[in-house]
Short mmCIF file of C-alpha atoms in Angstrom, two decimals:
data_model
loop_
_atom_site.label_atom_id
_atom_site.label_comp_id
_atom_site.label_asym_id
_atom_site.label_seq_id
_atom_site.Cartn_x
_atom_site.Cartn_y
_atom_site.Cartn_z
CA HIS U 22 59.06 -31.28 -26.60
CA ALA U 23 61.01 -28.14 -27.33
CA LYS U 24 63.59 -27.88 -30.07
CA ASN U 25 66.86 -25.94 -30.38
CA GLU U 26 67.06 -23.20 -32.94
CA SER U 27 70.18 -22.10 -34.92
CA ASP U 28 71.02 -19.40 -32.39
CA GLY U 29 71.13 -21.94 -29.60
CA LYS U 30 67.84 -20.83 -28.01
CA VAL U 31 65.14 -23.26 -27.19
CA ASN U 32 61.82 -22.81 -29.00
CA PHE U 33 58.84 -23.42 -26.75
CA ASN U 34 56.19 -22.25 -29.28
CA ASN U 35 54.77 -25.73 -29.85
CA VAL U 36 55.00 -27.12 -26.35
CA THR U 37 52.00 -29.29 -25.50
CA ASP U 38 53.40 -30.90 -22.35
CA LEU U 39 55.55 -29.51 -19.60
CA GLN U 40 57.41 -31.96 -17.38
CA ILE U 41 60.21 -31.34 -14.93
CA SER U 42 62.43 -34.25 -13.86
CA THR U 43 65.84 -34.78 -12.27
CA GLY U 44 68.48 -37.44 -12.54
CA ASP U 45 69.40 -39.95 -9.92
CA ASN U 46 72.50 -38.07 -8.87
CA ALA U 47 70.89 -34.65 -8.64
CA PHE U 48 71.66 -32.55 -5.66
CA GLU U 49 69.37 -30.08 -4.01
CA ARG U 50 69.39 -26.62 -5.52
CA THR U 51 67.01 -23.79 -6.39
CA GLU U 52 65.89 -23.18 -9.97
CA THR U 53 63.71 -20.39 -11.31
CA ILE U 54 61.35 -20.91 -14.26
CA LYS U 55 59.78 -17.77 -15.72
CA ILE U 56 56.70 -18.21 -17.92
CA GLN U 57 55.93 -15.05 -19.87
CA ARG U 58 52.86 -16.18 -21.73
CA ILE U 59 50.53 -19.15 -22.07
CA GLU U 60 48.18 -19.33 -25.03
CA LEU U 61 45.40 -21.84 -25.43
CA ASN U 62 44.38 -22.19 -29.06
CA GLY U 63 41.56 -24.18 -30.54
CA LYS U 64 37.75 -24.28 -30.44
CA TRP U 65 36.15 -25.26 -27.16
CA ILE U 66 32.60 -25.16 -28.63
CA THR U 67 31.29 -24.96 -32.17
CA SER U 68 29.35 -22.00 -33.61
CA GLN U 69 26.15 -24.03 -33.63
CA GLN U 70 26.57 -24.83 -29.96
CA LEU U 71 27.26 -21.15 -29.18
CA TYR U 72 24.14 -20.02 -31.06
CA LEU U 73 22.09 -22.70 -29.39
CA MET U 74 23.33 -21.60 -25.98
CA LEU U 75 22.52 -17.95 -26.75
CA LEU U 76 19.09 -18.92 -28.04
CA LEU U 77 18.36 -21.00 -24.94
CA THR U 78 19.60 -18.17 -22.74
CA TRP U 79 17.32 -15.66 -24.44
CA CYS U 80 14.40 -18.06 -24.25
CA GLY U 81 15.11 -18.60 -20.55
CA ILE U 82 15.26 -14.86 -19.93
CA ILE U 83 11.95 -14.36 -21.80
CA ILE U 84 10.28 -17.19 -19.87
CA ILE U 85 11.54 -15.88 -16.53
CA HIS U 86 10.40 -12.36 -17.44
CA GLY U 87 7.00 -13.72 -18.43
CA ILE U 88 6.64 -15.66 -15.18
CA VAL U 89 7.62 -12.59 -13.15
CA ALA U 90 5.15 -10.45 -15.12
CA VAL U 91 2.32 -12.98 -14.61
CA LEU U 92 3.05 -13.24 -10.88
CA GLY U 93 3.13 -9.46 -10.63
CA LEU U 94 -0.16 -9.24 -12.51
CA ARG U 95 -1.74 -11.85 -10.25
CA LEU U 96 -0.59 -9.95 -7.19
CA SER U 97 -2.00 -6.74 -8.65
CA VAL U 98 -5.33 -8.43 -9.41
CA ARG U 99 -5.44 -9.95 -5.94
CA SER U 100 -4.66 -6.60 -4.37
CA ALA U 101 -7.33 -4.93 -6.52
CA ASN U 102 -9.86 -7.61 -5.50
CA LEU U 103 -9.03 -7.10 -1.84
CA LYS U 104 -9.46 -3.35 -2.23
CA THR U 105 -12.77 -3.94 -4.03
CA VAL U 106 -13.98 -6.16 -1.20
CA GLU U 107 -12.85 -3.57 1.35
CA LEU U 108 -14.67 -0.83 -0.54
CA GLU U 109 -17.81 -2.96 -0.79
CA ASN U 110 -17.69 -3.70 2.94
CA LEU U 111 -17.11 -0.03 3.68
CA ASN U 112 -19.96 0.95 1.37
CA GLN U 113 -22.23 -1.60 3.02
CA PHE U 114 -21.24 -0.32 6.46
CA LEU U 115 -21.88 3.29 5.38
CA ASN U 116 -25.28 2.32 3.97
CA ILE U 117 -26.14 0.58 7.23
CA GLU U 118 -25.05 3.62 9.21
CA LYS U 119 -26.95 5.89 6.83
CA ASN U 120 -30.13 3.84 7.21
CA LYS U 121 -29.55 3.72 10.94
CA TYR U 122 -29.29 7.48 11.29
CA GLU U 123 -32.19 8.03 8.89
CA SER U 124 -34.29 5.69 11.02
CA MET U 125 -33.17 7.43 14.19
CA ALA U 126 -34.14 10.79 12.69
CA LYS U 127 -37.68 9.50 12.05
CA VAL U 128 -38.25 7.81 15.41
CA ASP U 129 -39.09 9.35 18.75
CA PRO U 130 -36.19 8.39 21.05
CA LEU U 131 -38.41 8.02 24.11
CA THR U 132 -41.39 5.98 22.92
CA LYS U 133 -39.78 4.45 19.77
CA ALA U 134 -42.87 5.49 17.81
CA PHE U 135 -42.53 7.56 14.65
CA ASN U 136 -42.07 11.29 15.02
CA ARG U 137 -43.39 13.97 12.68
CA ALA U 138 -40.62 13.39 10.16
CA GLY U 139 -41.34 9.66 10.13
CA VAL U 140 -45.09 9.93 9.74
CA ARG U 141 -44.75 12.52 6.96
CA ASP U 142 -43.68 9.79 4.52
CA VAL U 143 -46.77 7.76 5.43
CA LEU U 144 -49.02 10.76 4.89
CA ASP U 145 -47.41 11.52 1.52
CA LEU U 146 -47.92 7.90 0.45
CA ALA U 147 -51.57 7.99 1.53
CA ALA U 148 -52.10 11.25 -0.39
CA ASN U 149 -50.49 9.80 -3.55
CA GLN U 150 -52.63 6.66 -3.36
CA PHE U 151 -55.73 8.82 -2.95
CA GLU U 152 -54.86 10.91 -6.00
CA LYS U 153 -54.08 7.88 -8.19
CA ASN U 154 -56.61 5.31 -7.01
CA GLY U 155 -59.04 7.21 -4.79
CA THR U 156 -57.98 5.07 -1.80
CA VAL U 157 -59.46 6.52 1.38
CA CYS U 158 -57.33 7.16 4.44
CA SER U 159 -58.30 8.05 7.98
CA VAL U 160 -56.33 9.81 10.68
CA ILE U 161 -56.95 9.36 14.41
CA MET U 162 -55.52 12.07 16.63
CA PHE U 163 -55.54 11.92 20.43
CA ASP U 164 -53.81 13.36 23.45
CA ILE U 165 -53.50 12.33 27.09
CA ASP U 166 -55.97 14.00 29.43
CA HIS U 167 -54.48 16.07 32.27
CA PHE U 168 -50.97 15.02 31.38
CA LYS U 169 -49.51 18.16 32.92
CA GLN U 170 -50.86 17.10 36.31
CA VAL U 171 -48.95 13.82 36.04
CA ASN U 172 -45.71 15.70 35.44
CA ASP U 173 -46.42 18.23 38.18
CA HIS U 174 -47.45 15.72 40.85
CA PHE U 175 -45.23 12.72 40.03
CA GLY U 176 -42.34 14.21 38.04
CA HIS U 177 -41.28 14.05 34.43
CA ASP U 178 -39.94 10.52 34.81
CA ALA U 179 -43.46 9.41 35.63
CA GLY U 180 -44.73 11.29 32.60
CA ASP U 181 -42.18 9.50 30.41
CA GLU U 182 -43.32 6.18 31.85
CA VAL U 183 -46.92 6.96 30.90
CA LEU U 184 -45.91 7.83 27.32
CA ILE U 185 -43.86 4.66 26.92
CA ASN U 186 -46.59 2.42 28.35
CA LEU U 187 -49.21 4.09 26.16
CA VAL U 188 -47.27 3.40 22.96
CA GLU U 189 -46.61 -0.22 23.98
CA CYS U 190 -50.32 -0.70 24.67
CA LEU U 191 -51.37 0.70 21.29
CA ASN U 192 -48.74 -1.33 19.44
CA GLN U 193 -50.29 -4.50 20.84
CA ILE U 194 -53.85 -3.72 19.70
CA SER U 195 -53.33 -1.63 16.54
CA ARG U 196 -53.55 -3.12 13.05
CA GLN U 197 -50.42 -4.10 11.17
CA ASN U 198 -50.75 -1.46 8.43
CA ASP U 199 -51.61 1.38 10.79
CA CYS U 200 -48.86 3.81 11.74
CA LEU U 201 -48.57 5.34 15.20
CA ALA U 202 -46.56 8.54 15.68
CA ARG U 203 -45.86 10.91 18.53
CA TRP U 204 -46.93 14.29 17.18
CA GLY U 205 -45.46 16.24 20.07
CA GLY U 206 -45.58 16.23 23.88
CA GLU U 207 -48.55 14.08 24.88
CA GLU U 208 -50.17 14.28 21.42
CA PHE U 209 -50.29 11.26 19.13
CA VAL U 210 -51.59 10.43 15.67
CA MET U 211 -52.56 7.10 14.11
CA ILE U 212 -52.54 6.89 10.29
CA CYS U 213 -55.02 4.27 9.05
CA PRO U 214 -54.58 3.59 5.30
CA ASN U 215 -57.53 2.23 3.30
CA THR U 216 -59.85 2.83 6.24
CA PRO U 217 -63.26 4.56 5.83
CA PHE U 218 -64.38 7.20 8.29
CA GLU U 219 -66.91 4.95 10.06
CA MET U 220 -64.33 2.22 10.67
CA ALA U 221 -61.84 4.78 11.96
CA ILE U 222 -64.42 5.94 14.52
CA LYS U 223 -64.79 2.35 15.76
CA LEU U 224 -61.01 2.01 15.99
CA ALA U 225 -60.77 5.24 17.96
CA GLU U 226 -63.40 4.03 20.42
CA LYS U 227 -61.53 0.74 20.80
CA TYR U 228 -58.29 2.57 21.56
CA ARG U 229 -60.02 4.94 23.99
CA SER U 230 -61.61 2.19 26.04
CA THR U 231 -58.48 0.02 26.03
CA ILE U 232 -56.30 2.89 27.28
CA ALA U 233 -58.81 3.77 30.00
CA ASP U 234 -58.82 0.17 31.29
CA ALA U 235 -55.06 -0.49 30.90
CA PRO U 236 -52.73 -0.22 33.94
CA LEU U 237 -50.52 2.41 32.33
CA PHE U 238 -49.83 4.15 35.62
CA GLU U 239 -50.77 4.00 39.28
CA GLN U 240 -53.77 6.15 38.48
CA GLN U 241 -56.13 5.90 35.53
CA ILE U 242 -54.96 7.42 32.24
CA THR U 243 -57.51 8.56 29.66
CA CYS U 244 -57.23 10.12 26.21
CA SER U 245 -59.39 12.37 24.04
CA PHE U 246 -59.77 11.36 20.38
CA GLY U 247 -60.57 13.03 17.10
CA VAL U 248 -61.05 11.37 13.70
CA ALA U 249 -60.68 12.70 10.17
CA ALA U 250 -60.84 10.93 6.80
CA LEU U 251 -59.72 11.76 3.28
CA THR U 252 -62.46 10.59 0.93
CA SER U 253 -63.80 11.46 -2.50
CA ALA U 254 -66.14 13.92 -0.82
CA GLY U 255 -63.19 15.69 0.79
CA ILE U 256 -61.91 15.71 4.34
CA THR U 257 -64.48 14.43 6.85
#
């Protein structure tokens, strides 16, 4: 739909359709068509549609950003919770190990009875109760008779066996609130809270006779006892 101008040129400014056709008697030849410019005029979308698209795009970007931020925050919270749980587990483990080593420091490794460090807390508690409430406390001290002869004649392993068997025997017959400790070597001490002097003497005699009759070793094992009590009248 081109038109001829006055100079004989063809005006293609208002071409809306382009169609190439040949006649019935056309013969084969080569033609060259050169298109310098193609312009498409007109509105594809309205301004309202453009603004709506921009608005929806911005809203989509904001929503996506919000979702990404929430997911990132959830991951951070989850990671923080995991670290908190790990720290709590580590803290619990350290407390267990701390209590374990504190207990080991207060227990005689051979006999599993308290050592001096372990029985010191019991003595401090008994002293505090005596100062506050006047609660009496008795202490039974004893050592194994002729223990050096056992080591010399039978060896130190035999001596260790005697110490272990002695503690096991006393643990079976001692009262629940009493505290047995290895003071050093073959010397032992039994802390008896809320126990008058006369009762402590009876307990000491019970322990003495039980040890003498118990099969702690291939020969008889005996112990010598001493009793002291903290009362309102002083140390007895």
